[in-house]
PDB file of N, CA and C in Angstrom:
ATOM      1  N   UNK A   1       0.824  -1.206   0.003  1.00  0.00           N
ATOM      2  CA  UNK A   1       0.003   0.002  -0.004  1.00  0.00           C
ATOM      3  C   UNK A   1       0.845   1.253  -0.004  1.00  0.00           C
ATOM      4  N   UNK A   2       2.129   1.185   0.370  1.00  0.00           N
ATOM      5  CA  UNK A   2       2.992   2.309   0.394  1.00  0.00           C
ATOM      6  C   UNK A   2       3.198   2.941  -0.976  1.00  0.00           C
ATOM      7  N   UNK A   3       3.068   2.143  -2.043  1.00  0.00           N
ATOM      8  CA  UNK A   3       3.261   2.643  -3.395  1.00  0.00           C
ATOM      9  C   UNK A   3       1.988   3.342  -3.917  1.00  0.00           C
ATOM     10  N   UNK A   4       0.867   3.125  -3.251  1.00  0.00           N
ATOM     11  CA  UNK A   4      -0.377   3.690  -3.655  1.00  0.00           C
ATOM     12  C   UNK A   4      -0.314   5.249  -3.517  1.00  0.00           C
ATOM     13  N   UNK A   5      -0.896   5.949  -4.456  1.00  0.00           N
ATOM     14  CA  UNK A   5      -0.922   7.389  -4.414  1.00  0.00           C
ATOM     15  C   UNK A   5      -2.305   7.884  -3.940  1.00  0.00           C
ATOM     16  N   UNK A   6      -2.257   8.965  -3.173  1.00  0.00           N
ATOM     17  CA  UNK A   6      -3.483   9.514  -2.616  1.00  0.00           C
ATOM     18  C   UNK A   6      -3.679  10.952  -3.002  1.00  0.00           C
ATOM     19  N   UNK A   7      -4.912  11.337  -3.339  1.00  0.00           N
ATOM     20  CA  UNK A   7      -5.173  12.746  -3.634  1.00  0.00           C
ATOM     21  C   UNK A   7      -6.105  13.402  -2.626  1.00  0.00           C
ATOM     22  N   UNK A   8      -6.467  12.637  -1.565  1.00  0.00           N
ATOM     23  CA  UNK A   8      -7.222  13.148  -0.450  1.00  0.00           C
ATOM     24  C   UNK A   8      -6.672  12.578   0.839  1.00  0.00           C
ATOM     25  N   UNK A   9      -6.832  13.322   1.935  1.00  0.00           N
ATOM     26  CA  UNK A   9      -6.443  12.843   3.256  1.00  0.00           C
ATOM     27  C   UNK A   9      -7.494  13.256   4.255  1.00  0.00           C
ATOM     28  N   UNK A  10      -7.467  12.630   5.417  1.00  0.00           N
ATOM     29  CA  UNK A  10      -8.259  13.004   6.579  1.00  0.00           C
ATOM     30  C   UNK A  10      -7.276  13.634   7.584  1.00  0.00           C
ATOM     31  N   UNK A  11      -7.518  14.837   7.981  1.00  0.00           N
ATOM     32  CA  UNK A  11      -6.532  15.537   8.810  1.00  0.00           C
ATOM     33  C   UNK A  11      -7.209  16.214   9.993  1.00  0.00           C
ATOM     34  N   UNK A  12      -6.489  16.187  11.141  1.00  0.00           N
ATOM     35  CA  UNK A  12      -7.000  16.849  12.352  1.00  0.00           C
ATOM     36  C   UNK A  12      -6.821  18.372  12.164  1.00  0.00           C
ATOM     37  N   UNK A  13      -7.484  19.123  12.989  1.00  0.00           N
ATOM     38  CA  UNK A  13      -7.465  20.592  12.873  1.00  0.00           C
ATOM     39  C   UNK A  13      -6.094  21.185  13.076  1.00  0.00           C
ATOM     40  N   UNK A  14      -5.196  20.520  13.808  1.00  0.00           N
ATOM     41  CA  UNK A  14      -3.836  21.020  14.031  1.00  0.00           C
ATOM     42  C   UNK A  14      -2.833  20.437  13.065  1.00  0.00           C
ATOM     43  N   UNK A  15      -3.307  19.609  12.143  1.00  0.00           N
ATOM     44  CA  UNK A  15      -2.514  18.970  11.080  1.00  0.00           C
ATOM     45  C   UNK A  15      -1.442  17.980  11.647  1.00  0.00           C
ATOM     46  N   UNK A  16      -1.618  17.577  12.918  1.00  0.00           N
ATOM     47  CA  UNK A  16      -0.691  16.649  13.558  1.00  0.00           C
ATOM     48  C   UNK A  16      -1.016  15.196  13.265  1.00  0.00           C
ATOM     49  N   UNK A  17      -2.320  14.911  13.028  1.00  0.00           N
ATOM     50  CA  UNK A  17      -2.733  13.552  12.831  1.00  0.00           C
ATOM     51  C   UNK A  17      -3.364  13.452  11.423  1.00  0.00           C
ATOM     52  N   UNK A  18      -2.874  12.500  10.612  1.00  0.00           N
ATOM     53  CA  UNK A  18      -3.306  12.403   9.234  1.00  0.00           C
ATOM     54  C   UNK A  18      -3.553  10.911   8.901  1.00  0.00           C
ATOM     55  N   UNK A  19      -4.615  10.657   8.153  1.00  0.00           N
ATOM     56  CA  UNK A  19      -4.919   9.343   7.650  1.00  0.00           C
ATOM     57  C   UNK A  19      -5.145   9.420   6.148  1.00  0.00           C
ATOM     58  N   UNK A  20      -4.745   8.398   5.446  1.00  0.00           N
ATOM     59  CA  UNK A  20      -4.903   8.356   3.999  1.00  0.00           C
ATOM     60  C   UNK A  20      -6.197   7.712   3.530  1.00  0.00           C
ATOM     61  N   UNK A  21      -6.827   6.878   4.414  1.00  0.00           N
ATOM     62  CA  UNK A  21      -8.014   6.174   4.007  1.00  0.00           C
ATOM     63  C   UNK A  21      -9.057   6.269   5.130  1.00  0.00           C
ATOM     64  N   UNK A  22     -10.306   6.092   4.704  1.00  0.00           N
ATOM     65  CA  UNK A  22     -11.426   6.093   5.644  1.00  0.00           C
ATOM     66  C   UNK A  22     -11.273   4.942   6.628  1.00  0.00           C
ATOM     67  N   UNK A  23     -10.779   3.800   6.131  1.00  0.00           N
ATOM     68  CA  UNK A  23     -10.581   2.628   6.970  1.00  0.00           C
ATOM     69  C   UNK A  23      -9.612   2.897   8.117  1.00  0.00           C
ATOM     70  N   UNK A  24      -8.482   3.568   7.791  1.00  0.00           N
ATOM     71  CA  UNK A  24      -7.502   3.918   8.844  1.00  0.00           C
ATOM     72  C   UNK A  24      -8.153   4.860   9.892  1.00  0.00           C
ATOM     73  N   UNK A  25      -8.885   5.847   9.406  1.00  0.00           N
ATOM     74  CA  UNK A  25      -9.529   6.783  10.295  1.00  0.00           C
ATOM     75  C   UNK A  25     -10.536   6.063  11.193  1.00  0.00           C
ATOM     76  N   UNK A  26     -11.345   5.196  10.600  1.00  0.00           N
ATOM     77  CA  UNK A  26     -12.338   4.447  11.391  1.00  0.00           C
ATOM     78  C   UNK A  26     -11.693   3.604  12.456  1.00  0.00           C
ATOM     79  N   UNK A  27     -10.606   2.907  12.113  1.00  0.00           N
ATOM     80  CA  UNK A  27      -9.879   2.115  13.103  1.00  0.00           C
ATOM     81  C   UNK A  27      -9.356   2.971  14.265  1.00  0.00           C
ATOM     82  N   UNK A  28      -8.845   4.104  13.966  1.00  0.00           N
ATOM     83  CA  UNK A  28      -8.335   5.067  14.953  1.00  0.00           C
ATOM     84  C   UNK A  28      -9.464   5.490  15.896  1.00  0.00           C
ATOM     85  N   UNK A  29     -10.595   5.920  15.290  1.00  0.00           N
ATOM     86  CA  UNK A  29     -11.686   6.366  16.108  1.00  0.00           C
ATOM     87  C   UNK A  29     -12.263   5.267  16.953  1.00  0.00           C
ATOM     88  N   UNK A  30     -12.325   4.050  16.426  1.00  0.00           N
ATOM     89  CA  UNK A  30     -12.795   2.896  17.204  1.00  0.00           C
ATOM     90  C   UNK A  30     -11.867   2.658  18.391  1.00  0.00           C
ATOM     91  N   UNK A  31     -10.541   2.769  18.169  1.00  0.00           N
ATOM     92  CA  UNK A  31      -9.611   2.529  19.279  1.00  0.00           C
ATOM     93  C   UNK A  31      -9.731   3.615  20.321  1.00  0.00           C
ATOM     94  N   UNK A  32     -10.067   4.825  19.929  1.00  0.00           N
ATOM     95  CA  UNK A  32     -10.242   5.929  20.893  1.00  0.00           C
ATOM     96  C   UNK A  32     -11.446   5.620  21.754  1.00  0.00           C
ATOM     97  N   UNK A  33     -12.517   5.152  21.180  1.00  0.00           N
ATOM     98  CA  UNK A  33     -13.734   4.845  21.963  1.00  0.00           C
ATOM     99  C   UNK A  33     -13.450   3.654  22.894  1.00  0.00           C
ATOM    100  N   UNK A  34     -12.791   2.648  22.390  1.00  0.00           N
ATOM    101  CA  UNK A  34     -12.498   1.468  23.228  1.00  0.00           C
ATOM    102  C   UNK A  34     -11.532   1.804  24.363  1.00  0.00           C
ATOM    103  N   UNK A  35     -10.657   2.764  24.171  1.00  0.00           N
ATOM    104  CA  UNK A  35      -9.695   3.106  25.209  1.00  0.00           C
ATOM    105  C   UNK A  35     -10.285   4.018  26.302  1.00  0.00           C
ATOM    106  N   UNK A  36     -11.549   4.347  26.123  1.00  0.00           N
ATOM    107  CA  UNK A  36     -12.205   5.163  27.154  1.00  0.00           C
ATOM    108  C   UNK A  36     -12.010   6.630  26.956  1.00  0.00           C
ATOM    109  N   UNK A  37     -12.279   7.159  25.775  1.00  0.00           N
ATOM    110  CA  UNK A  37     -12.142   8.573  25.484  1.00  0.00           C
ATOM    111  C   UNK A  37     -12.927   9.375  26.525  1.00  0.00           C
ATOM    112  N   UNK A  38     -12.321  10.404  27.090  1.00  0.00           N
ATOM    113  CA  UNK A  38     -13.009  11.191  28.118  1.00  0.00           C
ATOM    114  C   UNK A  38     -14.360  11.741  27.644  1.00  0.00           C
ATOM    115  N   UNK A  39     -15.299  11.727  28.557  1.00  0.00           N
ATOM    116  CA  UNK A  39     -16.639  12.266  28.248  1.00  0.00           C
ATOM    117  C   UNK A  39     -16.543  13.735  27.835  1.00  0.00           C
ATOM    118  N   UNK A  40     -17.245  14.068  26.784  1.00  0.00           N
ATOM    119  CA  UNK A  40     -17.245  15.465  26.284  1.00  0.00           C
ATOM    120  C   UNK A  40     -16.116  15.749  25.310  1.00  0.00           C
ATOM    121  N   UNK A  41     -15.162  14.880  25.173  1.00  0.00           N
ATOM    122  CA  UNK A  41     -14.046  15.111  24.266  1.00  0.00           C
ATOM    123  C   UNK A  41     -14.559  14.863  22.846  1.00  0.00           C
ATOM    124  N   UNK A  42     -14.168  15.761  21.927  1.00  0.00           N
ATOM    125  CA  UNK A  42     -14.529  15.536  20.533  1.00  0.00           C
ATOM    126  C   UNK A  42     -13.271  15.464  19.695  1.00  0.00           C
ATOM    127  N   UNK A  43     -13.340  14.649  18.670  1.00  0.00           N
ATOM    128  CA  UNK A  43     -12.224  14.511  17.754  1.00  0.00           C
ATOM    129  C   UNK A  43     -12.778  14.825  16.373  1.00  0.00           C
ATOM    130  N   UNK A  44     -12.162  15.786  15.704  1.00  0.00           N
ATOM    131  CA  UNK A  44     -12.681  16.228  14.396  1.00  0.00           C
ATOM    132  C   UNK A  44     -11.589  16.034  13.351  1.00  0.00           C
ATOM    133  N   UNK A  45     -11.955  15.327  12.286  1.00  0.00           N
ATOM    134  CA  UNK A  45     -11.051  15.183  11.153  1.00  0.00           C
ATOM    135  C   UNK A  45     -11.795  15.711   9.921  1.00  0.00           C
ATOM    136  N   UNK A  46     -11.060  16.374   9.054  1.00  0.00           N
ATOM    137  CA  UNK A  46     -11.644  16.950   7.831  1.00  0.00           C
ATOM    138  C   UNK A  46     -10.989  16.259   6.639  1.00  0.00           C
ATOM    139  N   UNK A  47     -11.833  15.936   5.659  1.00  0.00           N
ATOM    140  CA  UNK A  47     -11.344  15.363   4.423  1.00  0.00           C
ATOM    141  C   UNK A  47     -10.840  16.530   3.540  1.00  0.00           C
ATOM    142  N   UNK A  48      -9.577  16.440   3.170  1.00  0.00           N
ATOM    143  CA  UNK A  48      -8.963  17.525   2.367  1.00  0.00           C
ATOM    144  C   UNK A  48      -8.464  16.982   1.047  1.00  0.00           C
ATOM    145  N   UNK A  49      -8.653  17.733   0.023  1.00  0.00           N
ATOM    146  CA  UNK A  49      -8.119  17.416  -1.338  1.00  0.00           C
ATOM    147  C   UNK A  49      -6.665  17.895  -1.375  1.00  0.00           C
ATOM    148  N   UNK A  50      -5.798  17.059  -1.899  1.00  0.00           N
ATOM    149  CA  UNK A  50      -4.376  17.415  -2.032  1.00  0.00           C
ATOM    150  C   UNK A  50      -4.144  18.096  -3.359  1.00  0.00           C
ATOM    151  N   UNK A  51      -3.069  18.883  -3.447  1.00  0.00           N
ATOM    152  CA  UNK A  51      -2.781  19.632  -4.669  1.00  0.00           C
ATOM    153  C   UNK A  51      -2.226  18.737  -5.787  1.00  0.00           C
ATOM    154  N   UNK A  52      -1.837  17.507  -5.443  1.00  0.00           N
ATOM    155  CA  UNK A  52      -1.459  16.487  -6.398  1.00  0.00           C
ATOM    156  C   UNK A  52      -1.458  15.157  -5.652  1.00  0.00           C
ATOM    157  N   UNK A  53      -1.191  14.070  -6.332  1.00  0.00           N
ATOM    158  CA  UNK A  53      -1.137  12.755  -5.682  1.00  0.00           C
ATOM    159  C   UNK A  53       0.198  12.580  -4.954  1.00  0.00           C
ATOM    160  N   UNK A  54       0.104  12.069  -3.746  1.00  0.00           N
ATOM    161  CA  UNK A  54       1.290  11.803  -2.932  1.00  0.00           C
ATOM    162  C   UNK A  54       1.286  10.360  -2.512  1.00  0.00           C
ATOM    163  N   UNK A  55       2.487   9.789  -2.357  1.00  0.00           N
ATOM    164  CA  UNK A  55       2.639   8.438  -1.809  1.00  0.00           C
ATOM    165  C   UNK A  55       2.357   8.521  -0.323  1.00  0.00           C
ATOM    166  N   UNK A  56       1.851   7.406   0.239  1.00  0.00           N
ATOM    167  CA  UNK A  56       1.536   7.344   1.647  1.00  0.00           C
ATOM    168  C   UNK A  56       2.767   7.705   2.501  1.00  0.00           C
ATOM    169  N   UNK A  57       3.927   7.241   2.099  1.00  0.00           N
ATOM    170  CA  UNK A  57       5.152   7.532   2.851  1.00  0.00           C
ATOM    171  C   UNK A  57       5.450   9.044   2.911  1.00  0.00           C
ATOM    172  N   UNK A  58       5.197   9.718   1.791  1.00  0.00           N
ATOM    173  CA  UNK A  58       5.395  11.206   1.766  1.00  0.00           C
ATOM    174  C   UNK A  58       4.441  11.869   2.746  1.00  0.00           C
ATOM    175  N   UNK A  59       3.201  11.427   2.752  1.00  0.00           N
ATOM    176  CA  UNK A  59       2.179  12.028   3.602  1.00  0.00           C
ATOM    177  C   UNK A  59       2.478  11.755   5.059  1.00  0.00           C
ATOM    178  N   UNK A  60       2.776  10.503   5.396  1.00  0.00           N
ATOM    179  CA  UNK A  60       2.984  10.098   6.785  1.00  0.00           C
ATOM    180  C   UNK A  60       4.273  10.689   7.386  1.00  0.00           C
ATOM    181  N   UNK A  61       5.278  10.979   6.542  1.00  0.00           N
ATOM    182  CA  UNK A  61       6.528  11.549   7.025  1.00  0.00           C
ATOM    183  C   UNK A  61       6.561  13.088   7.042  1.00  0.00           C
ATOM    184  N   UNK A  62       5.481  13.713   6.540  1.00  0.00           N
ATOM    185  CA  UNK A  62       5.448  15.161   6.443  1.00  0.00           C
ATOM    186  C   UNK A  62       5.116  15.785   7.806  1.00  0.00           C
ATOM    187  N   UNK A  63       5.737  16.920   8.032  1.00  0.00           N
ATOM    188  CA  UNK A  63       5.488  17.728   9.228  1.00  0.00           C
ATOM    189  C   UNK A  63       4.188  18.504   9.020  1.00  0.00           C
ATOM    190  N   UNK A  64       3.537  18.986  10.065  1.00  0.00           N
ATOM    191  CA  UNK A  64       2.274  19.721   9.903  1.00  0.00           C
ATOM    192  C   UNK A  64       2.328  20.849   8.843  1.00  0.00           C
ATOM    193  N   UNK A  65       3.406  21.625   8.829  1.00  0.00           N
ATOM    194  CA  UNK A  65       3.520  22.715   7.869  1.00  0.00           C
ATOM    195  C   UNK A  65       3.603  22.190   6.444  1.00  0.00           C
ATOM    196  N   UNK A  66       4.252  21.020   6.278  1.00  0.00           N
ATOM    197  CA  UNK A  66       4.317  20.406   4.934  1.00  0.00           C
ATOM    198  C   UNK A  66       2.957  19.868   4.523  1.00  0.00           C
ATOM    199  N   UNK A  67       2.210  19.325   5.462  1.00  0.00           N
ATOM    200  CA  UNK A  67       0.846  18.838   5.191  1.00  0.00           C
ATOM    201  C   UNK A  67       0.000  20.023   4.681  1.00  0.00           C
ATOM    202  N   UNK A  68       0.094  21.149   5.366  1.00  0.00           N
ATOM    203  CA  UNK A  68      -0.680  22.355   4.945  1.00  0.00           C
ATOM    204  C   UNK A  68      -0.337  22.718   3.507  1.00  0.00           C
ATOM    205  N   UNK A  69       0.968  22.614   3.129  1.00  0.00           N
ATOM    206  CA  UNK A  69       1.383  22.928   1.796  1.00  0.00           C
ATOM    207  C   UNK A  69       0.904  21.927   0.739  1.00  0.00           C
ATOM    208  N   UNK A  70       0.599  20.706   1.161  1.00  0.00           N
ATOM    209  CA  UNK A  70       0.112  19.690   0.243  1.00  0.00           C
ATOM    210  C   UNK A  70      -1.364  19.833  -0.074  1.00  0.00           C
ATOM    211  N   UNK A  71      -2.065  20.540   0.782  1.00  0.00           N
ATOM    212  CA  UNK A  71      -3.534  20.656   0.630  1.00  0.00           C
ATOM    213  C   UNK A  71      -3.860  21.711  -0.423  1.00  0.00           C
ATOM    214  N   UNK A  72      -4.797  21.318  -1.305  1.00  0.00           N
ATOM    215  CA  UNK A  72      -5.238  22.217  -2.343  1.00  0.00           C
ATOM    216  C   UNK A  72      -5.943  23.397  -1.732  1.00  0.00           C
ATOM    217  N   UNK A  73      -5.523  24.586  -2.157  1.00  0.00           N
ATOM    218  CA  UNK A  73      -6.172  25.776  -1.607  1.00  0.00           C
ATOM    219  C   UNK A  73      -7.418  26.089  -2.434  1.00  0.00           C
ATOM    220  N   UNK A  74      -8.519  26.203  -1.752  1.00  0.00           N
ATOM    221  CA  UNK A  74      -9.801  26.481  -2.356  1.00  0.00           C
ATOM    222  C   UNK A  74     -10.004  27.984  -2.366  1.00  0.00           C
ATOM    223  N   UNK A  75     -10.466  28.470  -3.456  1.00  0.00           N
ATOM    224  CA  UNK A  75     -10.747  29.898  -3.554  1.00  0.00           C
ATOM    225  C   UNK A  75      -9.497  30.768  -3.667  1.00  0.00           C
ATOM    226  N   UNK A  76      -8.381  30.157  -4.050  1.00  0.00           N
ATOM    227  CA  UNK A  76      -7.151  30.929  -4.190  1.00  0.00           C
ATOM    228  C   UNK A  76      -7.295  31.880  -5.357  1.00  0.00           C
ATOM    229  N   UNK A  77      -7.043  33.125  -5.128  1.00  0.00           N
ATOM    230  CA  UNK A  77      -7.207  34.152  -6.168  1.00  0.00           C
ATOM    231  C   UNK A  77      -5.981  34.175  -7.061  1.00  0.00           C
ATOM    232  N   UNK A  78      -6.233  34.231  -8.350  1.00  0.00           N
ATOM    233  CA  UNK A  78      -5.157  34.332  -9.316  1.00  0.00           C
ATOM    234  C   UNK A  78      -5.227  35.689  -9.946  1.00  0.00           C
ATOM    235  N   UNK A  79      -4.120  36.405  -9.946  1.00  0.00           N
ATOM    236  CA  UNK A  79      -4.090  37.745 -10.545  1.00  0.00           C
ATOM    237  C   UNK A  79      -3.465  37.695 -11.907  1.00  0.00           C
TER     238      UNK A  79
END
């Protein structure tokens, strides 16, 4: 699966946690529930379109600032 290319990711609001597939995200969320996530705690992931296709290794090794740079900017004005 490392050779597979992705054009979308699921990312946390602080860009620290990233998943390439819905299955990975679901497994993570299930593990959080099973581990006794504190009452009232919410976890939010947003599906983001990438500016090009990236290998999973590139995505998973990227720092938060690099992840931000990989995300397609919506509504970017061109002069």
